[in-house]
PDB file of C-alpha atoms in Angstrom:
ATOM      1  CA  MET A  79     312.110 188.349 124.477  1.00  0.00           C
ATOM      2  CA  GLU A  80     315.179 186.927 126.091  1.00  0.00           C
ATOM      3  CA  ILE A  81     318.703 187.449 124.808  1.00  0.00           C
ATOM      4  CA  TRP A  82     321.574 185.120 125.661  1.00  0.00           C
ATOM      5  CA  ILE A  83     324.751 187.168 125.827  1.00  0.00           C
ATOM      6  CA  ASN A  84     328.387 187.222 126.751  1.00  0.00           C
ATOM      7  CA  PRO A  85     329.021 190.843 127.842  1.00  0.00           C
ATOM      8  CA  ALA A  86     332.540 190.661 126.389  1.00  0.00           C
ATOM      9  CA  CYS A  87     331.137 189.992 122.901  1.00  0.00           C
ATOM     10  CA  SER A  88     330.873 192.983 120.565  1.00  0.00           C
ATOM     11  CA  LYS A  89     327.976 191.392 118.621  1.00  0.00           C
ATOM     12  CA  CYS A  90     326.082 190.976 121.906  1.00  0.00           C
ATOM     13  CA  ARG A  91     326.686 194.580 122.882  1.00  0.00           C
ATOM     14  CA  SER A  92     325.548 195.753 119.428  1.00  0.00           C
ATOM     15  CA  ALA A  93     322.352 193.703 119.722  1.00  0.00           C
ATOM     16  CA  ILE A  94     321.625 195.141 123.192  1.00  0.00           C
ATOM     17  CA  ASP A  95     322.293 198.668 121.908  1.00  0.00           C
ATOM     18  CA  LEU A  96     319.824 198.151 119.057  1.00  0.00           C
ATOM     19  CA  LEU A  97     317.173 196.644 121.338  1.00  0.00           C
ATOM     20  CA  ASP A  98     317.575 199.588 123.710  1.00  0.00           C
ATOM     21  CA  ALA A  99     317.485 202.156 120.884  1.00  0.00           C
ATOM     22  CA  GLU A 100     314.233 200.643 119.643  1.00  0.00           C
ATOM     23  CA  GLY A 101     312.702 200.490 123.131  1.00  0.00           C
ATOM     24  CA  ALA A 102     312.298 196.701 123.007  1.00  0.00           C
ATOM     25  CA  GLU A 103     311.360 194.826 126.163  1.00  0.00           C
ATOM     26  CA  TYR A 104     313.687 191.945 126.884  1.00  0.00           C
ATOM     27  CA  THR A 105     315.518 190.079 129.611  1.00  0.00           C
ATOM     28  CA  VAL A 106     319.226 189.350 129.553  1.00  0.00           C
ATOM     29  CA  ARG A 107     320.676 185.932 130.246  1.00  0.00           C
ATOM     30  CA  ARG A 108     324.405 185.850 130.763  1.00  0.00           C
ATOM     31  CA  TYR A 109     324.648 182.283 129.582  1.00  0.00           C
ATOM     32  CA  LEU A 110     328.258 181.786 130.710  1.00  0.00           C
ATOM     33  CA  GLU A 111     327.095 182.362 134.307  1.00  0.00           C
ATOM     34  CA  ASP A 112     323.506 181.056 133.997  1.00  0.00           C
ATOM     35  CA  VAL A 113     324.388 178.021 131.907  1.00  0.00           C
ATOM     36  CA  PRO A 114     321.568 176.548 129.814  1.00  0.00           C
ATOM     37  CA  THR A 115     320.585 172.963 130.526  1.00  0.00           C
ATOM     38  CA  GLU A 116     320.589 170.377 127.766  1.00  0.00           C
ATOM     39  CA  ASP A 117     316.788 170.665 127.601  1.00  0.00           C
ATOM     40  CA  GLU A 118     316.990 174.455 127.253  1.00  0.00           C
ATOM     41  CA  ILE A 119     319.493 174.047 124.436  1.00  0.00           C
ATOM     42  CA  ARG A 120     317.203 171.529 122.712  1.00  0.00           C
ATOM     43  CA  ASP A 121     314.319 174.002 123.035  1.00  0.00           C
ATOM     44  CA  VAL A 122     316.363 176.857 121.576  1.00  0.00           C
ATOM     45  CA  LEU A 123     317.563 174.655 118.716  1.00  0.00           C
ATOM     46  CA  GLU A 124     313.969 173.743 117.911  1.00  0.00           C
ATOM     47  CA  ARG A 125     312.988 177.412 117.993  1.00  0.00           C
ATOM     48  CA  LEU A 126     315.948 178.295 115.772  1.00  0.00           C
ATOM     49  CA  GLY A 127     315.275 175.418 113.386  1.00  0.00           C
ATOM     50  CA  LEU A 128     318.970 174.505 113.629  1.00  0.00           C
ATOM     51  CA  GLU A 129     321.156 171.629 114.732  1.00  0.00           C
ATOM     52  CA  PRO A 130     323.662 171.914 117.608  1.00  0.00           C
ATOM     53  CA  TRP A 131     326.637 171.991 115.233  1.00  0.00           C
ATOM     54  CA  ASP A 132     325.056 175.027 113.537  1.00  0.00           C
ATOM     55  CA  ILE A 133     325.401 177.098 116.739  1.00  0.00           C
ATOM     56  CA  THR A 134     328.759 175.737 117.914  1.00  0.00           C
ATOM     57  CA  ARG A 135     331.730 178.087 117.959  1.00  0.00           C
ATOM     58  CA  THR A 136     334.288 175.645 116.565  1.00  0.00           C
ATOM     59  CA  GLY A 137     337.130 178.169 116.756  1.00  0.00           C
ATOM     60  CA  GLU A 138     337.103 178.298 120.567  1.00  0.00           C
ATOM     61  CA  ALA A 139     340.064 176.722 122.370  1.00  0.00           C
ATOM     62  CA  VAL A 140     337.798 174.238 124.171  1.00  0.00           C
ATOM     63  CA  ALA A 141     336.347 173.158 120.809  1.00  0.00           C
ATOM     64  CA  LYS A 142     339.833 172.366 119.605  1.00  0.00           C
ATOM     65  CA  GLU A 143     340.594 170.484 122.832  1.00  0.00           C
ATOM     66  CA  LEU A 144     337.440 168.407 122.392  1.00  0.00           C
ATOM     67  CA  GLY A 145     338.087 167.822 118.685  1.00  0.00           C
ATOM     68  CA  VAL A 146     334.620 169.142 117.810  1.00  0.00           C
ATOM     69  CA  LYS A 147     335.470 169.748 114.147  1.00  0.00           C
ATOM     70  CA  ASP A 148     335.860 165.985 113.707  1.00  0.00           C
ATOM     71  CA  TRP A 149     332.546 165.049 115.343  1.00  0.00           C
ATOM     72  CA  ALA A 150     329.846 163.575 113.127  1.00  0.00           C
ATOM     73  CA  ARG A 151     327.118 166.008 112.137  1.00  0.00           C
ATOM     74  CA  GLN A 152     324.169 163.645 112.123  1.00  0.00           C
ATOM     75  CA  ALA A 153     321.163 162.786 114.246  1.00  0.00           C
ATOM     76  CA  GLY A 154     323.009 160.062 116.161  1.00  0.00           C
ATOM     77  CA  SER A 155     325.586 162.582 117.379  1.00  0.00           C
ATOM     78  CA  ARG A 156     323.109 165.287 118.355  1.00  0.00           C
ATOM     79  CA  ASP A 157     323.116 164.474 122.099  1.00  0.00           C
ATOM     80  CA  LYS A 158     326.932 164.567 122.215  1.00  0.00           C
ATOM     81  CA  TRP A 159     326.921 168.063 120.711  1.00  0.00           C
ATOM     82  CA  ILE A 160     324.165 169.285 123.043  1.00  0.00           C
ATOM     83  CA  ALA A 161     325.992 167.915 126.095  1.00  0.00           C
ATOM     84  CA  ALA A 162     329.163 169.727 125.006  1.00  0.00           C
ATOM     85  CA  LEU A 163     327.272 173.013 124.599  1.00  0.00           C
ATOM     86  CA  SER A 164     325.818 172.684 128.091  1.00  0.00           C
ATOM     87  CA  GLN A 165     329.108 171.634 129.679  1.00  0.00           C
ATOM     88  CA  HIS A 166     331.099 174.303 127.797  1.00  0.00           C
ATOM     89  CA  PRO A 167     328.715 177.233 127.204  1.00  0.00           C
ATOM     90  CA  LYS A 168     331.504 179.280 125.626  1.00  0.00           C
ATOM     91  CA  LEU A 169     330.883 177.087 122.567  1.00  0.00           C
ATOM     92  CA  ILE A 170     327.368 178.511 122.064  1.00  0.00           C
ATOM     93  CA  GLN A 171     327.057 181.038 119.260  1.00  0.00           C
ATOM     94  CA  ARG A 172     325.850 184.394 120.474  1.00  0.00           C
ATOM     95  CA  PRO A 173     323.718 186.350 120.903  1.00  0.00           C
ATOM     96  CA  ILE A 174     320.614 184.191 120.728  1.00  0.00           C
ATOM     97  CA  ILE A 175     317.303 186.006 120.964  1.00  0.00           C
ATOM     98  CA  THR A 176     314.116 184.107 121.767  1.00  0.00           C
ATOM     99  CA  ALA A 177     310.945 185.851 120.661  1.00  0.00           C
ATOM    100  CA  GLU A 178     307.464 185.781 122.161  1.00  0.00           C
ATOM    101  CA  ASP A 179     306.066 183.982 119.106  1.00  0.00           C
ATOM    102  CA  GLY A 180     308.113 180.883 119.948  1.00  0.00           C
ATOM    103  CA  SER A 181     310.842 181.512 117.409  1.00  0.00           C
ATOM    104  CA  ALA A 182     314.483 182.438 117.961  1.00  0.00           C
ATOM    105  CA  VAL A 183     317.329 183.987 115.992  1.00  0.00           C
ATOM    106  CA  VAL A 184     321.077 184.169 116.264  1.00  0.00           C
ATOM    107  CA  GLY A 185     321.339 187.956 116.445  1.00  0.00           C
ATOM    108  CA  ARG A 186     324.778 188.524 114.932  1.00  0.00           C
ATOM    109  CA  THR A 187     323.499 191.092 112.439  1.00  0.00           C
ATOM    110  CA  GLU A 188     321.274 194.135 112.757  1.00  0.00           C
ATOM    111  CA  GLU A 189     318.845 192.464 110.348  1.00  0.00           C
ATOM    112  CA  ALA A 190     318.548 189.367 112.581  1.00  0.00           C
ATOM    113  CA  VAL A 191     317.964 191.502 115.694  1.00  0.00           C
ATOM    114  CA  ARG A 192     315.285 193.511 113.888  1.00  0.00           C
ATOM    115  CA  ASP A 193     313.691 190.242 112.758  1.00  0.00           C
ATOM    116  CA  ALA A 194     313.486 189.096 116.399  1.00  0.00           C
ATOM    117  CA  MET A 195     311.965 192.436 117.433  1.00  0.00           C
ATOM    118  CA  ALA A 196     309.328 192.130 114.714  1.00  0.00           C
ATOM    119  CA  ARG A 197     308.329 188.750 116.143  1.00  0.00           C
ATOM    120  CA  GLY A 198     307.842 190.203 119.617  1.00  0.00           C
TER     121      GLY A 198
END
């Protein structure tokens, strides 16, 4: 498993604490420093079964500067959203956990983290 985190995020720290308590094997990606490429974001979205607007933190200051809330949420706008997530990784919802079975979850709850652990 790999977990994308922002160490300043309490949900990320809670997810790491749970993974550690359960003895899970995982690698940490500090995605604000090791910024995902557009292709990596596309891959994670496919694994999540979500669209880019589903994992965008629209309350962030940069989201407001970009006017993200007014962007179209349709297939034709997908690349614009993905580019914004790659250029401004602070917009990416966190933590994201990719499991060995090819799936992924947004691990904001204990239940979601446990789901990822069950998938390997």
